[in-house]
Short mmCIF file of C-alpha atoms in Angstrom, two decimals:
data_model
loop_
_atom_site.label_atom_id
_atom_site.label_comp_id
_atom_site.label_asym_id
_atom_site.label_seq_id
_atom_site.Cartn_x
_atom_site.Cartn_y
_atom_site.Cartn_z
CA UNK H 857 -35.30 47.47 -104.86
CA UNK H 858 -36.50 43.98 -103.92
CA UNK H 859 -38.11 43.41 -100.54
CA UNK H 860 -37.88 40.48 -98.14
CA UNK H 861 -41.30 39.57 -96.78
CA UNK H 862 -42.90 37.29 -94.23
CA UNK H 863 -44.77 37.38 -90.91
CA UNK H 864 -45.81 40.98 -91.46
CA UNK H 865 -42.36 42.16 -92.53
CA UNK H 866 -41.60 44.11 -95.69
CA UNK H 867 -37.87 44.86 -95.72
CA UNK H 868 -35.87 46.37 -98.61
CA UNK H 869 -32.78 44.26 -99.24
CA UNK H 870 -30.38 47.16 -98.83
CA UNK H 871 -30.71 49.43 -95.83
CA UNK H 872 -28.79 52.10 -93.97
CA UNK H 873 -27.06 51.01 -90.79
CA UNK H 874 -26.61 53.76 -88.19
CA UNK H 875 -24.43 52.18 -85.49
CA UNK H 876 -21.96 54.75 -84.08
CA UNK H 877 -23.72 57.62 -85.88
CA UNK H 878 -24.83 60.40 -83.57
CA UNK H 879 -26.68 63.72 -83.58
CA UNK H 880 -26.70 65.91 -86.66
CA UNK H 881 -24.37 63.58 -88.54
CA UNK H 882 -26.85 60.74 -88.11
CA UNK H 883 -29.83 62.92 -89.00
CA UNK H 884 -28.14 64.19 -92.16
CA UNK H 885 -27.10 60.68 -93.19
CA UNK H 886 -30.67 59.40 -92.87
CA UNK H 887 -32.06 62.42 -94.72
CA UNK H 888 -29.57 61.95 -97.56
CA UNK H 889 -30.24 58.23 -97.76
CA UNK H 890 -33.98 58.79 -98.03
CA UNK H 891 -33.44 61.37 -100.76
CA UNK H 892 -31.35 58.83 -102.71
CA UNK H 893 -34.05 56.18 -102.49
CA UNK H 894 -33.21 54.16 -99.38
CA UNK H 895 -36.34 52.97 -97.62
CA UNK H 896 -34.85 50.75 -94.90
CA UNK H 897 -33.31 52.45 -91.84
CA UNK H 898 -31.78 50.43 -89.01
CA UNK H 899 -31.35 51.81 -85.49
CA UNK H 900 -31.46 50.54 -81.90
CA UNK H 901 -32.06 51.60 -78.33
CA UNK H 902 -28.37 50.98 -77.57
CA UNK H 903 -27.14 53.17 -80.44
CA UNK H 904 -28.38 56.33 -78.72
CA UNK H 905 -29.48 57.83 -82.03
CA UNK H 906 -33.19 57.05 -82.31
CA UNK H 907 -33.92 60.76 -81.72
CA UNK H 908 -31.66 61.70 -84.64
CA UNK H 909 -33.35 59.14 -86.88
CA UNK H 910 -36.70 60.51 -85.70
CA UNK H 911 -35.64 64.04 -86.63
CA UNK H 912 -34.92 62.84 -90.17
CA UNK H 913 -38.28 61.06 -90.35
CA UNK H 914 -39.97 64.28 -89.27
CA UNK H 915 -38.43 66.39 -92.05
CA UNK H 916 -38.39 64.02 -95.02
CA UNK H 917 -41.00 64.29 -97.76
CA UNK H 918 -41.09 60.48 -98.05
CA UNK H 919 -44.34 59.15 -96.52
CA UNK H 920 -43.83 57.25 -93.28
CA UNK H 921 -45.66 54.26 -94.77
CA UNK H 922 -42.90 53.87 -97.36
CA UNK H 923 -40.04 53.86 -94.83
CA UNK H 924 -39.22 50.62 -93.04
CA UNK H 925 -37.66 51.35 -89.65
CA UNK H 926 -36.00 48.65 -87.57
CA UNK H 927 -35.15 49.17 -83.92
CA UNK H 928 -33.96 46.82 -81.20
CA UNK H 929 -34.39 46.33 -77.46
CA UNK H 930 -31.16 45.89 -75.48
CA UNK H 931 -30.55 42.57 -73.75
CA UNK H 932 -30.77 44.10 -70.25
CA UNK H 933 -34.37 45.18 -70.95
CA UNK H 934 -35.97 41.84 -71.80
CA UNK H 935 -38.18 41.56 -68.69
CA UNK H 936 -41.80 42.46 -69.61
CA UNK H 937 -42.01 45.88 -67.92
CA UNK H 938 -38.52 46.86 -69.04
CA UNK H 939 -39.25 45.89 -72.64
CA UNK H 940 -42.47 47.86 -72.59
CA UNK H 941 -40.65 50.96 -71.34
CA UNK H 942 -37.89 50.50 -73.89
CA UNK H 943 -40.38 50.15 -76.72
CA UNK H 944 -42.33 53.23 -75.61
CA UNK H 945 -39.06 55.16 -75.41
CA UNK H 946 -38.14 54.05 -78.91
CA UNK H 947 -41.44 55.26 -80.35
CA UNK H 948 -41.15 58.57 -78.52
CA UNK H 949 -37.63 59.21 -79.80
CA UNK H 950 -38.49 58.15 -83.34
CA UNK H 951 -41.67 60.24 -83.26
CA UNK H 952 -43.74 57.43 -84.72
CA UNK H 953 -46.64 55.24 -83.59
CA UNK H 954 -44.94 52.00 -84.61
CA UNK H 955 -41.73 50.46 -85.84
CA UNK H 956 -41.78 48.22 -88.87
CA UNK H 957 -39.50 45.65 -87.25
CA UNK H 958 -38.68 45.30 -83.54
CA UNK H 959 -35.87 42.96 -82.54
CA UNK H 960 -34.30 41.48 -79.44
CA UNK H 961 -30.84 42.96 -79.96
CA UNK H 962 -28.85 40.23 -78.18
CA UNK H 963 -29.91 37.13 -76.24
CA UNK H 964 -29.31 37.93 -72.58
CA UNK H 965 -27.18 35.44 -70.63
CA UNK H 966 -29.89 35.08 -67.95
CA UNK H 967 -32.94 35.96 -70.01
CA UNK H 968 -36.31 34.25 -69.76
CA UNK H 969 -36.66 33.73 -73.51
CA UNK H 970 -40.31 32.56 -73.58
CA UNK H 971 -41.33 35.55 -71.45
CA UNK H 972 -39.37 37.99 -73.63
CA UNK H 973 -40.90 36.57 -76.79
CA UNK H 974 -44.40 36.72 -75.32
CA UNK H 975 -43.92 40.43 -74.61
CA UNK H 976 -42.55 40.96 -78.10
CA UNK H 977 -45.57 39.20 -79.58
CA UNK H 978 -47.96 41.35 -77.53
CA UNK H 979 -46.27 44.51 -78.79
CA UNK H 980 -46.83 43.25 -82.34
CA UNK H 981 -50.46 42.29 -81.66
CA UNK H 982 -51.13 45.76 -80.24
CA UNK H 983 -49.72 47.45 -83.34
CA UNK H 984 -46.49 48.77 -81.83
CA UNK H 985 -44.51 46.80 -84.40
CA UNK H 986 -45.52 45.56 -87.84
CA UNK H 987 -43.19 42.58 -87.46
CA UNK H 988 -40.84 41.18 -84.84
CA UNK H 989 -37.55 39.33 -84.88
CA UNK H 990 -34.28 38.65 -83.16
CA UNK H 991 -30.60 39.44 -83.60
CA UNK H 992 -27.47 37.45 -82.84
CA UNK H 993 -29.45 34.26 -82.27
CA UNK H 994 -27.81 30.90 -82.84
CA UNK H 995 -29.57 27.87 -84.31
CA UNK H 996 -30.18 26.55 -80.79
CA UNK H 997 -31.86 29.80 -79.76
CA UNK H 998 -33.87 29.94 -82.98
CA UNK H 999 -35.14 26.42 -82.31
CA UNK H 1000 -36.42 27.53 -78.90
CA UNK H 1001 -37.99 30.61 -80.47
CA UNK H 1002 -39.68 28.93 -83.42
CA UNK H 1003 -40.25 25.32 -82.41
CA UNK H 1004 -40.90 25.65 -78.67
CA UNK H 1005 -42.46 29.11 -78.24
CA UNK H 1006 -43.72 29.25 -81.85
CA UNK H 1007 -43.07 32.99 -82.01
CA UNK H 1008 -43.89 34.45 -85.44
CA UNK H 1009 -40.51 36.09 -85.96
CA UNK H 1010 -39.62 37.41 -89.39
CA UNK H 1011 -35.84 37.63 -89.32
CA UNK H 1012 -32.57 37.19 -87.50
CA UNK H 1013 -30.01 40.01 -87.77
CA UNK H 1014 -26.45 38.68 -87.54
CA UNK H 1015 -22.91 39.46 -88.59
CA UNK H 1016 -22.44 38.12 -92.11
CA UNK H 1017 -19.89 38.89 -94.81
CA UNK H 1018 -17.50 37.16 -97.22
CA UNK H 1019 -15.09 36.31 -94.38
CA UNK H 1020 -17.68 34.84 -92.01
CA UNK H 1021 -19.63 31.82 -93.19
CA UNK H 1022 -23.11 31.37 -91.79
CA UNK H 1023 -24.11 28.26 -93.72
CA UNK H 1024 -25.55 26.24 -90.82
CA UNK H 1025 -27.55 29.22 -89.58
CA UNK H 1026 -28.72 30.19 -93.06
CA UNK H 1027 -29.83 26.66 -93.86
CA UNK H 1028 -31.97 26.49 -90.72
CA UNK H 1029 -33.41 29.94 -91.37
CA UNK H 1030 -34.19 29.12 -94.98
CA UNK H 1031 -36.03 25.96 -93.91
CA UNK H 1032 -38.22 28.06 -91.61
CA UNK H 1033 -38.78 31.01 -93.94
CA UNK H 1034 -36.71 33.51 -91.96
CA UNK H 1035 -34.90 36.44 -93.54
CA UNK H 1036 -31.30 37.21 -92.60
CA UNK H 1037 -30.23 40.82 -92.16
CA UNK H 1038 -26.46 41.11 -92.42
CA UNK H 1039 -24.76 43.64 -90.19
CA UNK H 1040 -21.06 44.43 -90.57
CA UNK H 1041 -21.42 43.44 -94.25
CA UNK H 1042 -18.05 45.05 -94.97
CA UNK H 1043 -16.37 43.50 -91.89
CA UNK H 1044 -16.04 46.93 -90.25
CA UNK H 1045 -14.18 48.31 -93.27
CA UNK H 1046 -11.77 45.41 -93.64
CA UNK H 1047 -13.20 44.49 -97.04
CA UNK H 1048 -12.80 47.92 -98.63
CA UNK H 1049 -9.21 47.11 -99.62
CA UNK H 1050 -9.31 43.32 -99.72
CA UNK H 1051 -6.99 42.06 -102.46
CA UNK H 1052 -9.17 39.23 -103.81
CA UNK H 1053 -12.28 41.40 -103.83
CA UNK H 1054 -10.35 44.22 -105.46
CA UNK H 1055 -9.31 41.90 -108.28
CA UNK H 1056 -12.93 40.93 -108.87
CA UNK H 1057 -13.92 44.60 -108.68
CA UNK H 1058 -11.44 45.64 -111.36
CA UNK H 1059 -12.96 43.05 -113.67
CA UNK H 1060 -16.40 44.69 -113.23
CA UNK H 1061 -15.12 48.27 -112.81
CA UNK H 1062 -16.44 48.47 -109.24
CA UNK H 1063 -14.88 48.66 -105.78
CA UNK H 1064 -14.01 45.79 -103.43
CA UNK H 1065 -16.74 46.99 -101.06
CA UNK H 1066 -19.32 46.80 -103.83
CA UNK H 1067 -18.23 43.24 -104.59
CA UNK H 1068 -18.65 42.32 -100.92
CA UNK H 1069 -22.16 43.79 -100.83
CA UNK H 1070 -23.13 42.20 -104.14
CA UNK H 1071 -22.01 38.80 -102.80
CA UNK H 1072 -24.43 39.13 -99.89
CA UNK H 1073 -27.27 40.42 -102.04
CA UNK H 1074 -26.76 37.56 -104.52
CA UNK H 1075 -28.03 35.23 -101.77
CA UNK H 1076 -31.77 34.65 -101.49
CA UNK H 1077 -33.38 35.81 -98.27
CA UNK H 1078 -30.51 38.14 -97.29
CA UNK H 1079 -30.63 41.90 -96.66
CA UNK H 1080 -27.63 44.07 -95.80
CA UNK H 1081 -27.36 47.23 -93.68
CA UNK H 1082 -23.95 48.85 -94.27
CA UNK H 1083 -23.27 52.03 -92.31
CA UNK H 1084 -22.67 54.93 -94.69
CA UNK H 1085 -22.51 58.52 -93.52
CA UNK H 1086 -21.18 60.08 -96.73
CA UNK H 1087 -23.42 60.51 -99.76
CA UNK H 1088 -20.70 59.01 -101.98
CA UNK H 1089 -20.72 55.79 -99.93
CA UNK H 1090 -24.51 55.66 -99.91
CA UNK H 1091 -24.58 55.98 -103.71
CA UNK H 1092 -21.87 53.35 -104.12
CA UNK H 1093 -23.79 50.89 -101.96
CA UNK H 1094 -26.92 51.41 -104.04
CA UNK H 1095 -24.88 50.73 -107.19
CA UNK H 1096 -23.88 47.36 -105.71
CA UNK H 1097 -27.49 46.25 -106.23
CA UNK H 1098 -26.85 46.24 -109.98
CA UNK H 1099 -23.71 44.08 -109.83
CA UNK H 1100 -24.10 40.44 -110.84
CA UNK H 1101 -21.17 38.25 -109.88
CA UNK H 1102 -20.44 35.33 -112.19
CA UNK H 1103 -19.56 31.74 -111.31
CA UNK H 1104 -15.83 32.50 -111.43
CA UNK H 1105 -16.28 35.38 -108.97
CA UNK H 1106 -18.36 33.28 -106.59
CA UNK H 1107 -15.82 30.45 -106.73
CA UNK H 1108 -12.99 32.85 -105.87
CA UNK H 1109 -14.92 34.24 -102.90
CA UNK H 1110 -15.75 30.71 -101.74
CA UNK H 1111 -12.02 30.06 -101.22
CA UNK H 1112 -11.65 32.93 -98.73
CA UNK H 1113 -11.47 32.09 -94.99
CA UNK H 1114 -14.90 32.08 -93.40
CA UNK H 1115 -14.24 32.32 -89.66
CA UNK H 1116 -13.31 35.98 -89.18
CA UNK H 1117 -15.90 37.32 -86.73
CA UNK H 1118 -15.69 41.05 -85.93
CA UNK H 1119 -18.34 41.28 -83.20
CA UNK H 1120 -18.36 38.93 -80.22
CA UNK H 1121 -18.82 40.73 -76.89
CA UNK H 1122 -18.44 38.98 -73.57
CA UNK H 1123 -22.20 38.47 -73.25
CA UNK H 1124 -22.51 36.87 -76.72
CA UNK H 1125 -24.00 33.37 -76.95
CA UNK H 1126 -21.83 30.35 -77.76
CA UNK H 1127 -21.73 30.58 -81.55
CA UNK H 1128 -22.73 27.37 -83.33
#
């Protein structure tokens, strides 16, 4: 599996998302994924499952150095002391000395961004994270992060799928060497039975969901983290790595609406 790299980050292009997975179900999903060959596991303080992910890390035969773990600090914990406590709690629950990628989960409405980034950078410098980044940041917020604060972030994790265009954001990120990690790559299940994607899938003898994932992974600098609790789904997502969409497929997908956002809580920034 190809990796995205930069600013200390090594991130396999297909990972396992764990949002809304809990307890034994989460632990078993991570264990199964690692057995199948996944090496990129995504969790977060807010998910309440870092302990379950940690339990899987403790039992797997895969060396810790080969597993890339992403976690995120919640937007209410961006003050220096709060971020430090959150990060320490994350490491304790995961049972590891570091995370491979540590992100600001959401920009807080009243956050002190330079201060939050300085704390994030110190955590990286001290070895608590191999790389740092952000999530749900707009172009305006990325400009503050990169051009004003000059924080060495590696990626921005955002909602991205065939029904939500991110061209402006992706262009800016590409210019500055940032990777994009796509969450909700299947639009919270909406794409599993999408008619246009299903037609493309029949042509290649694959599912609509695999077409949706392949579309993302056909883009340079993009990783995807679909949630998959069942082994069948985990295997199917891995198979999507082998699918190569042709020009006709890409043209058909380009005609789909691109403004269907699934995640936009009340504290979300003003999307560009």
